[in-house]
Amino acid sequence: MAQINCTQVKEFILMGLTNQKELKMPLFVLFLTIYLFTVIGNLGLILVIRTDAKLNTPMYFFLSNLALVDFCYTSVITPKMLGNFLYKQNVISFNACAAQLGCFLTFMVSECLLLASMAYDRYVAICNPLLYMVVMSPGICIQLVAIPYSYSFLMALFHTTLTFQLSYCHSNVINHFYCDDMPLLRLTCSDTHSKQLWIFACAGITFISSVLIVFVSYMFIISAILRMRSAEGRRKAFSTCGSHMLVVTIFYGTLIFMYLQPSSKHSLDMDKMASVFYTVIIPMLNPLIYSLRNKDVKDALKKVIFSRGPEIKHMAQVNCTQVKKFIHVGLTDRQDLKMPLFVLFLSIYLFTVIGNLDLILVIRTDAKLNTPMYFFLINLALIDFCYTSVITPKMLGNFLYKQNVISFNACAAQLSCFLAFMTAECLLLASMAYDRYVAICNPLLYMVVMSPGICIQLVAVPYTYSFLVALFHTILTFHLSYCHSKVINHFYCDDMPLLRLTCSDTHTKQLWIFACAGIMFSSSLLVVFVSYVYIISAILRMRSAEGRRKAFSTCGSHMVAITIQVYGTLIFMYLQPSSTSLDTNKMASVFYTVIIPMLNPLIYSLRNKDVKDTLKKVIIGRLSEN
């Protein structure tokens, strides 16, 4: 490399599917819709299988793993592909490109081998039905899933290491919408002969072995079906493997078209179209195929959707009535503490309202603060104001009345608003972490990257997502039957205290809580963590002590807000042992519903020189007017 005077690239630019601007927004909407449908379909399929005891069989164990692989598979590719439609240059770092390639290879190979495991499962079910549950024991099922995962991970790690050990000193523009082996090899200035041999060897072994297992399994299956004398038996046998045959045909057919077409007809545009099909379309089709063609899955899905009918019937049998109102127990029953606590929390609430509204006004009145960072801060202050106003006034009523009654509809509204603003704050802090990453790691292009349109998107997405999640969970919670006690052992309407009062089955609801909370919390925490890894790395590379100090000061307030307040409190709240008392939960809830909204304006005003200077101007201006 020294001889040819070239340098190693540190980032790549993904060309995407098209350069035509008029097509970008329609394609963005199309693929975003497909992605959302894929995520909901696959996660919904997993939840349906997990919630129905009838589906606790080897076939559905494999199917839930296939749905998980499809979800991960498309989530590795589609979000970055969507970015191609929004930005002029969709840049991906060297390490991120390696991670994407590694994950893509892992899940693609896993799906290929998992379909072979499922073919063997269908062979045992049809050719040896009496010994099916013996042959396909839990241990064997786990092995038939663990082997594809282990092999695919090791193979992906091996190929990713080989690919990114090469020298990339030519163009850094990848003519594709994700990091794949063949487009990357076109950019290297190293000898790729051994790498290509390894690709063909590993791909050939994986593809041929999996196709061979599928082919032999279905030869025995078809032979067994043709020997059946009963037409009904043949129909049932075909129905048990019909969905799998369709999925196998689509998946392997796409791969054969992709990799075995003549070189004379081979083009990158054709590769892109085929890649779209097996990275975006197939993960969407699989849950559709297995739900629409499978009677057991359709019945389980109907049970989940229409489960209220049997619950109402059960309610009639036990002679119970639907509650029309709830009673909040509040923070304490001690009369001697109620008035001091009322004064304390009223003072905190007034301070919170004044602090957050003043912070919004201060930022709006100073042109110097018209930057992306303060745009996000305005939205954070607005959320904190709304957040505490949903909870605190009703909590204050607990200290004044013997019984703090809240109607059924008002309780639903409080829960919905609480979930919406809590989720929005969590995601908005992730957007603010990304903003700080761009400001410190790419300061020269900060105002270009963080354009007004991008800032609005980084705020609109948290608001939209949090509203939809809150609406979904509120409908699920208040669709349940409440025929036990109407006393909520809390100071506001929250999911878990409400679920303790219902006489319906809460298993599905709890699964949805953990699924949505897990996805939201882990994704936002991942964005924050990755952003600050890059930020700290960039700061440590700075030679100037003054530069490091300024860099730390620009993100210090945000780091404090995240570490001490939101994520720290939520981790304490939801990851503590199940033996923890309700009183401890109440104290933690007080902290993140009442204290945090008060602390945020303090942190961002006391630790921020620009805000302090503007605040001084406003105060001095008002005093001079008087």
Short mmCIF file of C-alpha atoms in Angstrom, two decimals, residues 13 20 150 155 162 243 271 298 436 458 464:
data_model
loop_
_atom_site.label_atom_id
_atom_site.label_comp_id
_atom_site.label_asym_id
_atom_site.label_seq_id
_atom_site.Cartn_x
_atom_site.Cartn_y
_atom_site.Cartn_z
CA ILE A 13 -21.29 5.48 1.06
CA GLN A 20 -34.16 9.41 -8.90
CA SER A 150 -23.86 -21.63 15.97
CA MET A 155 -19.30 -18.66 9.36
CA LEU A 162 -11.74 -12.07 5.87
CA SER A 243 -46.85 -23.63 4.28
CA ASP A 271 -28.93 -8.11 -7.84
CA LYS A 298 -55.66 -18.75 12.75
CA ARG A 436 -24.69 15.52 20.54
CA LEU A 458 -36.26 13.13 15.15
CA THR A 464 -45.96 9.30 16.82
#
